mmCIF file of C-alpha atoms in Angstrom:
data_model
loop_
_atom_site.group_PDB
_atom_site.id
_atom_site.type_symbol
_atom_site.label_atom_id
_atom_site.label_comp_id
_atom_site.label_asym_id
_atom_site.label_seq_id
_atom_site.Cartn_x
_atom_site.Cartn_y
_atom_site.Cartn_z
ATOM 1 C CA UNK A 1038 -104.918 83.432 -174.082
ATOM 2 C CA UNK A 1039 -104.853 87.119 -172.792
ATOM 3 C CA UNK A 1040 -103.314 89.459 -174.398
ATOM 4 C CA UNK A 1041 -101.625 92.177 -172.698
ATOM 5 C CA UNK A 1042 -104.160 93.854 -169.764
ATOM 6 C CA UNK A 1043 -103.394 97.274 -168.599
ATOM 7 C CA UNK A 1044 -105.030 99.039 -165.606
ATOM 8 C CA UNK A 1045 -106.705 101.207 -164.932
ATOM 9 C CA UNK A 1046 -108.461 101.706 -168.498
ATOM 10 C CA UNK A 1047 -108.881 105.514 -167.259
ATOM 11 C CA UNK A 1048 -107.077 107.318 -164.525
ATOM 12 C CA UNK A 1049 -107.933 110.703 -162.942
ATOM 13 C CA UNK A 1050 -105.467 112.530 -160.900
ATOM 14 C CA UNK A 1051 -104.937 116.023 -159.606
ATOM 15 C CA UNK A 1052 -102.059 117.968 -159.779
ATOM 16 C CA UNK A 1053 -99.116 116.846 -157.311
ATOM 17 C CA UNK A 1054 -100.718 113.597 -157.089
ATOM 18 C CA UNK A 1055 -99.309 110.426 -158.193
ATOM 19 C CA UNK A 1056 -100.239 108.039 -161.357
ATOM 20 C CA UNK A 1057 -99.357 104.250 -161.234
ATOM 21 C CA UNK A 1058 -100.006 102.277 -164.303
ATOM 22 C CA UNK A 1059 -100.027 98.794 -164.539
ATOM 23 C CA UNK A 1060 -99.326 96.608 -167.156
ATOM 24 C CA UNK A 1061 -99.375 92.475 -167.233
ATOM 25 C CA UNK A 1062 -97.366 91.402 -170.662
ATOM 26 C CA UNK A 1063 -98.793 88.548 -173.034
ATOM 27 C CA UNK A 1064 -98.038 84.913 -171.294
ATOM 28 C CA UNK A 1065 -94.952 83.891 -172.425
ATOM 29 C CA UNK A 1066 -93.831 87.039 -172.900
ATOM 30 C CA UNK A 1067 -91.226 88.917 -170.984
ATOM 31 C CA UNK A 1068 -89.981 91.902 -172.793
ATOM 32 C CA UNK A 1069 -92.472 95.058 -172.303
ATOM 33 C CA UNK A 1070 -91.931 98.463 -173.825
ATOM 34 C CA UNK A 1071 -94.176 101.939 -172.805
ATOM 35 C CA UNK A 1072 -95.059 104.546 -175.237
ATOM 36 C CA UNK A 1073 -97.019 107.403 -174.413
ATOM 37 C CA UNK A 1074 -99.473 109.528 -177.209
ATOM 38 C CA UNK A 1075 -100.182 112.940 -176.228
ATOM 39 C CA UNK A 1076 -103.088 114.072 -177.966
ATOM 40 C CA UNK A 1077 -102.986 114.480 -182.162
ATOM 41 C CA UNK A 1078 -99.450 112.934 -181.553
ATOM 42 C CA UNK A 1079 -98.183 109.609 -182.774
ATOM 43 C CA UNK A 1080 -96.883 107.092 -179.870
ATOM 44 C CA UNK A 1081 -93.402 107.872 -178.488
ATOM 45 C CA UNK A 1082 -91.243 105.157 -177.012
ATOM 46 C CA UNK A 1083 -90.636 105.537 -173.463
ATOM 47 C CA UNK A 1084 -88.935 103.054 -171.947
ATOM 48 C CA UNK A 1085 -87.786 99.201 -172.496
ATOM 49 C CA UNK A 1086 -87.561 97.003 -169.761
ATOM 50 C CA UNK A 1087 -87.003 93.078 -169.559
ATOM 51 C CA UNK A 1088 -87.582 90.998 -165.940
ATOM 52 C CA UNK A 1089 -85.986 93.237 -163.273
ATOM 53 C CA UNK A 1090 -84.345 94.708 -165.785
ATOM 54 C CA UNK A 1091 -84.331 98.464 -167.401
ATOM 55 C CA UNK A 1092 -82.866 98.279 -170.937
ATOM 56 C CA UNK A 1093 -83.426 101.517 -172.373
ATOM 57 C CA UNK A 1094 -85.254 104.551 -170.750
ATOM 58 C CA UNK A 1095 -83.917 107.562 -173.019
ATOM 59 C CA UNK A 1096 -87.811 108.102 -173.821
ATOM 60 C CA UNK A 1097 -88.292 108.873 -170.002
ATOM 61 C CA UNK A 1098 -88.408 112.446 -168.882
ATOM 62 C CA UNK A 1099 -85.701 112.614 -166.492
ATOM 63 C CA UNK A 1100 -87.553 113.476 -163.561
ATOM 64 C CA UNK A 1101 -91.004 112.243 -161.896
ATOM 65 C CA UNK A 1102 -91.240 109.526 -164.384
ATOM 66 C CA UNK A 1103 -89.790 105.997 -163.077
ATOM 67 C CA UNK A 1104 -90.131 102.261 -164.496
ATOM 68 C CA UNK A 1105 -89.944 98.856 -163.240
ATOM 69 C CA UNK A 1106 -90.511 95.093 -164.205
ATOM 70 C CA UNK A 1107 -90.119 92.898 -161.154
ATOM 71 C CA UNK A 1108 -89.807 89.517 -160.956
ATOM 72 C CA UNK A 1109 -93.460 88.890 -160.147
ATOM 73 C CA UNK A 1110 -96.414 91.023 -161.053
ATOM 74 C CA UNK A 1111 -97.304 93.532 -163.408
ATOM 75 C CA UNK A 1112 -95.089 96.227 -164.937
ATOM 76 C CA UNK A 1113 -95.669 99.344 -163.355
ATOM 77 C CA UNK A 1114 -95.236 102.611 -165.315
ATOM 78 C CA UNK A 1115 -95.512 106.147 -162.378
ATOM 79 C CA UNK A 1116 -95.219 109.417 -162.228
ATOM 80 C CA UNK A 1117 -94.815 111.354 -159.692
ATOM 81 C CA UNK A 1118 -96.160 114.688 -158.991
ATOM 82 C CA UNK A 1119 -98.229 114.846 -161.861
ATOM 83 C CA UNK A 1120 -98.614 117.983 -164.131
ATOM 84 C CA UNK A 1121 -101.386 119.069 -166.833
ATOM 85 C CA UNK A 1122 -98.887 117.827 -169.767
ATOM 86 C CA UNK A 1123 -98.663 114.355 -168.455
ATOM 87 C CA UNK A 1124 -102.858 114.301 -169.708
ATOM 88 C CA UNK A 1125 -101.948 111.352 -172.521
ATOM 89 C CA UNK A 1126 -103.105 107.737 -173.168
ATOM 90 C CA UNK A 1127 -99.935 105.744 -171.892
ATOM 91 C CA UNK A 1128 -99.838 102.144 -174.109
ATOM 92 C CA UNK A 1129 -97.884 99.133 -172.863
ATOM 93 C CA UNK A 1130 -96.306 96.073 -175.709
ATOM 94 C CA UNK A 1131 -95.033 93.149 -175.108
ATOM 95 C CA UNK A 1132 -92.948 90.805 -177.349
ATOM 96 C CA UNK A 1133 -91.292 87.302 -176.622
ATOM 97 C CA UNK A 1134 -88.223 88.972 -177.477
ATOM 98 C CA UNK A 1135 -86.665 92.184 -178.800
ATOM 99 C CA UNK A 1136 -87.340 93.390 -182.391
ATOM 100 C CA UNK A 1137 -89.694 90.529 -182.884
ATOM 101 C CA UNK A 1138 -90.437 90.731 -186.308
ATOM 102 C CA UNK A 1139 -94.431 90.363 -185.929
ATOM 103 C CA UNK A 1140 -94.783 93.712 -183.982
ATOM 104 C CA UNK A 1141 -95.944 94.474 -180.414
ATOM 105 C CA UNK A 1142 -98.949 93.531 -179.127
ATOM 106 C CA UNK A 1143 -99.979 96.507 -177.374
ATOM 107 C CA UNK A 1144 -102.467 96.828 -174.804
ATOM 108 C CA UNK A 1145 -105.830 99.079 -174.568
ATOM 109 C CA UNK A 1146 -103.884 102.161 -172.514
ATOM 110 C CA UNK A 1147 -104.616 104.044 -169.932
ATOM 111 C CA UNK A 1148 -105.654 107.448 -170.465
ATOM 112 C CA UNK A 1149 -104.520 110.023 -167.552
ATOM 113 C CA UNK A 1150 -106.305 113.190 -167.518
ATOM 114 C CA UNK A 1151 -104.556 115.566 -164.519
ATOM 115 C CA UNK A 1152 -107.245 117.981 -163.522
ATOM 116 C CA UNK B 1428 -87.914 116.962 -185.393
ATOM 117 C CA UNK B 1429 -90.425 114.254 -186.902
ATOM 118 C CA UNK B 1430 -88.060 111.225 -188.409
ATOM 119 C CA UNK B 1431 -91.696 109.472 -189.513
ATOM 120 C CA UNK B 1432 -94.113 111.643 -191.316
ATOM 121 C CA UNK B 1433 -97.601 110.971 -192.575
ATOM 122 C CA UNK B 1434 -98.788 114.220 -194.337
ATOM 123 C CA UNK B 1435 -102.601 113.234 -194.857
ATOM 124 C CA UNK B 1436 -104.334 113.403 -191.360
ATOM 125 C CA UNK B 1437 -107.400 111.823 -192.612
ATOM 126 C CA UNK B 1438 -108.407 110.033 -196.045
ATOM 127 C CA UNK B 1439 -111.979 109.108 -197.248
ATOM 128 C CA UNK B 1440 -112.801 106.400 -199.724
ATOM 129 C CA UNK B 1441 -115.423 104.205 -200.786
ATOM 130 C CA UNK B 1442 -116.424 100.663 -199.835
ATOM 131 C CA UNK B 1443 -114.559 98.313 -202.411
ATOM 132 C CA UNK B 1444 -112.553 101.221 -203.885
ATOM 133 C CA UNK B 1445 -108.708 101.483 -203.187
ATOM 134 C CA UNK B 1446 -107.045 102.895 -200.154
ATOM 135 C CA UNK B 1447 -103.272 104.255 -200.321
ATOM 136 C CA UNK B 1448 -101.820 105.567 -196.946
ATOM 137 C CA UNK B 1449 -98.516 106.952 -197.548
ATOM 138 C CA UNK B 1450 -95.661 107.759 -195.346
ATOM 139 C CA UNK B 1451 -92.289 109.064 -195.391
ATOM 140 C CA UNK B 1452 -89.038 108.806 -193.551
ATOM 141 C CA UNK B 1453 -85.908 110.832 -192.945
ATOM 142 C CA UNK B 1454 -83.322 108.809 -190.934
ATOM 143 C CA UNK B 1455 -81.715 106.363 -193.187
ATOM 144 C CA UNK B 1456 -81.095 104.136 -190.348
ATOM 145 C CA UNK B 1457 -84.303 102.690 -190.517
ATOM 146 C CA UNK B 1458 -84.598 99.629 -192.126
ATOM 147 C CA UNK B 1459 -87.445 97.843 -191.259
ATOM 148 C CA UNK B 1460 -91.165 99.187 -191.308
ATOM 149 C CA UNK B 1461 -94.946 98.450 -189.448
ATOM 150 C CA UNK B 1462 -97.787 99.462 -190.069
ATOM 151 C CA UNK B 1463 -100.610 99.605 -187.437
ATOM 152 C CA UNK B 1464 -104.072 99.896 -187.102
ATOM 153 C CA UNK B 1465 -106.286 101.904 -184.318
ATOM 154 C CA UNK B 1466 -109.288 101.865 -183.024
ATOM 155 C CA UNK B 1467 -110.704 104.307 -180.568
ATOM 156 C CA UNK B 1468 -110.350 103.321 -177.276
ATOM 157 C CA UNK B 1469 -108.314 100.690 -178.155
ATOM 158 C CA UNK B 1470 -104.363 100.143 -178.227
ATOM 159 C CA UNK B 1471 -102.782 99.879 -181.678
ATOM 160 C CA UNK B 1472 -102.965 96.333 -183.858
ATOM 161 C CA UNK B 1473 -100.447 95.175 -185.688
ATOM 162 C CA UNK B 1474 -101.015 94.884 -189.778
ATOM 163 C CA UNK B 1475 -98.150 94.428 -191.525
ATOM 164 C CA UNK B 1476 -94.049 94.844 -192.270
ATOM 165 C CA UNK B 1477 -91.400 95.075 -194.424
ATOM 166 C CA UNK B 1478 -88.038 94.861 -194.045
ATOM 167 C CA UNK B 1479 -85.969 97.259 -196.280
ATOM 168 C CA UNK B 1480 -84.127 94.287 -198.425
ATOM 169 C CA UNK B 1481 -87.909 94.494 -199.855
ATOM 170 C CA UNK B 1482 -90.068 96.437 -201.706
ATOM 171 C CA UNK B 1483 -93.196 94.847 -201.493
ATOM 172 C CA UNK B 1484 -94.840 93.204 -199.048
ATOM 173 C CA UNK B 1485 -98.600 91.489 -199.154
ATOM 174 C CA UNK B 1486 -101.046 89.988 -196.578
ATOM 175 C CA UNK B 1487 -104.295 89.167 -198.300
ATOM 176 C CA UNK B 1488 -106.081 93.013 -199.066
ATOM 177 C CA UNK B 1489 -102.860 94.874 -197.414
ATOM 178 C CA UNK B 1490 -99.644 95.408 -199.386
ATOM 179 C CA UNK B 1491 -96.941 97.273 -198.533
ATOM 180 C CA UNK B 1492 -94.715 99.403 -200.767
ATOM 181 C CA UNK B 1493 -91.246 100.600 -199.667
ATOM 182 C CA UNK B 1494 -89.482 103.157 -202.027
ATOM 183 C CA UNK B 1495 -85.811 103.015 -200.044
ATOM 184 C CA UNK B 1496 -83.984 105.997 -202.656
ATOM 185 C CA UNK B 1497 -87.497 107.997 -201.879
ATOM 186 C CA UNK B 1498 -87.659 106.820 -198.308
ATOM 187 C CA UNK B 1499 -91.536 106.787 -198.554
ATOM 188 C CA UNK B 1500 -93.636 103.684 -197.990
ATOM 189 C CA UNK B 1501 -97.276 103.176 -198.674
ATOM 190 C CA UNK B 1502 -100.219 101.344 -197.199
ATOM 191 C CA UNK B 1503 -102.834 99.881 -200.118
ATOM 192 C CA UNK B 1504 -106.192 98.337 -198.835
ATOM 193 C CA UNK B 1505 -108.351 96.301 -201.686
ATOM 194 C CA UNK B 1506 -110.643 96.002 -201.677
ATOM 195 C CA UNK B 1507 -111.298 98.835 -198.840
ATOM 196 C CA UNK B 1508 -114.429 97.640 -196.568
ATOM 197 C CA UNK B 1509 -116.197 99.581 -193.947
ATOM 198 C CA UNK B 1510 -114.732 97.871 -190.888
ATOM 199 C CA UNK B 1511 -111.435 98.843 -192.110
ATOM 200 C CA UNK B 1512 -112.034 102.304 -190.903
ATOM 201 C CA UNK B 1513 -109.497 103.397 -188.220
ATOM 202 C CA UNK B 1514 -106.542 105.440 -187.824
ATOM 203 C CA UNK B 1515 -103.326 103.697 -189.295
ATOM 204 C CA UNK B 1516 -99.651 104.231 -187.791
ATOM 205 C CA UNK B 1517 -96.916 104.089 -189.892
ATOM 206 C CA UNK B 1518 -93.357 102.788 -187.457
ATOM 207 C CA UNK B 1519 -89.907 102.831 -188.169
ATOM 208 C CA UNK B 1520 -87.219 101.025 -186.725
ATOM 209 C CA UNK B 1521 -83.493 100.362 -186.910
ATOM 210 C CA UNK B 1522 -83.459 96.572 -186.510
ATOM 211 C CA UNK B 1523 -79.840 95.400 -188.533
ATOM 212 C CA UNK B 1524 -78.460 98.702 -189.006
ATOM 213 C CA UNK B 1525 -76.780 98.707 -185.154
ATOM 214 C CA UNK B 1526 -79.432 100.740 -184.115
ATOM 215 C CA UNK B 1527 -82.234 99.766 -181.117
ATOM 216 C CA UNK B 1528 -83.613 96.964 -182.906
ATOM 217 C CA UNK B 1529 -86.661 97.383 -180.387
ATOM 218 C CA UNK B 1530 -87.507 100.793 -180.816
ATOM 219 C CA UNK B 1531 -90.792 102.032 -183.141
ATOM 220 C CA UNK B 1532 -90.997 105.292 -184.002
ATOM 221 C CA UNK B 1533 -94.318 106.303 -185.406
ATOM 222 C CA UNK B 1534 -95.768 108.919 -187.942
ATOM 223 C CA UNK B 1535 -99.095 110.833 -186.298
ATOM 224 C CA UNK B 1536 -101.214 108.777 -187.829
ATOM 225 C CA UNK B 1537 -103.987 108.874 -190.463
ATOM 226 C CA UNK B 1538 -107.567 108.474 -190.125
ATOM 227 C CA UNK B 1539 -109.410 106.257 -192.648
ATOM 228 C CA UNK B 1540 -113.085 106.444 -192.973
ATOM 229 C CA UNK B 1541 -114.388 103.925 -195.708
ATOM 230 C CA UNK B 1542 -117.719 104.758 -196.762
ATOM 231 C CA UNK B 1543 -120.945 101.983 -197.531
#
């Protein structure tokens, strides 16, 4: 019984470059919500998405960032062209449905560090 | 503009001794609260809830308090034991109120260190 599994655990990218992170929700599961901490911050939602579907991205920055959910596979979370200020530990959640009362499960996060 | 505020970065008590982890709100929309737990390294755990048509919630050594005319809630671990040592989230959301019922905001955090 996995919970949810995010990769890569740590991802280093340069400047311009591009960050893909992956996230596989909890079986069963198929709502999955990103939050991103920047460092001595607390976790900020980014985006809400259900199979092939975005529900909410007003936590996105409105450019380089982009979400999806597809039908099959992982969730992936990028960002394009990265910058110094996209250096933050990016958590995935999952829940069998929205506002489930029990809380996310969250996943370990990636931490991106752009060099 | 910080709508979930915990004031006391870190807090240090002693093994068996009482913890209290507060935190405070602003937007009156919220109306349910989590807290969770954190270890390094390792994505956030939930603990516990309470929904705003309560003021107390309890799970074993964790109760919650929830003040609504205060809007401050408060975390108490008893007795507190040294594997409880972490940092604990306080999150907001706006589940019956007509707001995003899937949305957390969260507080900075605060960083427990219970001490053998």
């Amino acid at each position: 019984n996995a919970g949810v599994m995010q990769n890569p655990r740590h991802l280093v990218r340069r400047r311009g470059q591009e960050a893909r992170l992956r996230c596989s929700p909890m079986k069963g599961h198929s709502h999955v919500y990103w939050y991103r901490q920047l460092p001595e911050e607390g976790l900020k939602f980014m985006v809400y998405l259900q199979k092939e579907n975005i529900i909410d991205e007003s936590g996105m920055p409105k450019e380089r960032f982009s979400a999806e959910f597809p039908k099959e596979g992982p969730s992936i979370l990028r960002i394009q062209q990265v910058v110094r200020g996209d250096s933050a530990a990016y958590f995935c959640a999952s829940s069998p449905n929205a506002g489930y009362s029990h809380g996310y499960t969250f996943g370990s996060g990636t931490r991106l560090t752009v060099v | 503009d910080q709508q979930v505020k915990q004031n006391s970065p870190s807090l240090s008590v002693q093994e068996g001794r009482i913890s209290i982890l507060n935190c405070d709100y602003t937007n009156s929309m919220f109306d349910y609260f989590l807290w969770y737990k954190k270890y390094p390294a390792e994505g956030p755990t939930f603990l516990i809830s309470i929904s705003s048509i309560k003021d107390k919630n309890e799970d074993g050594r964790f109760t919650v308090f929830l003040n609504k005319s205060a809007k401050h809630l408060s975390l108490h671990i008893v007795p507190s034991q040294p594997g409880d040592s972490a940092v604990y989230f306080c999150a907001a959301s706006a589940r019956l109120s007509g707001g995003s019922n899937y949305k957390l905001t969260f507080g900075k955090g605060t960083l427990l260190t219970v001490n053998p």
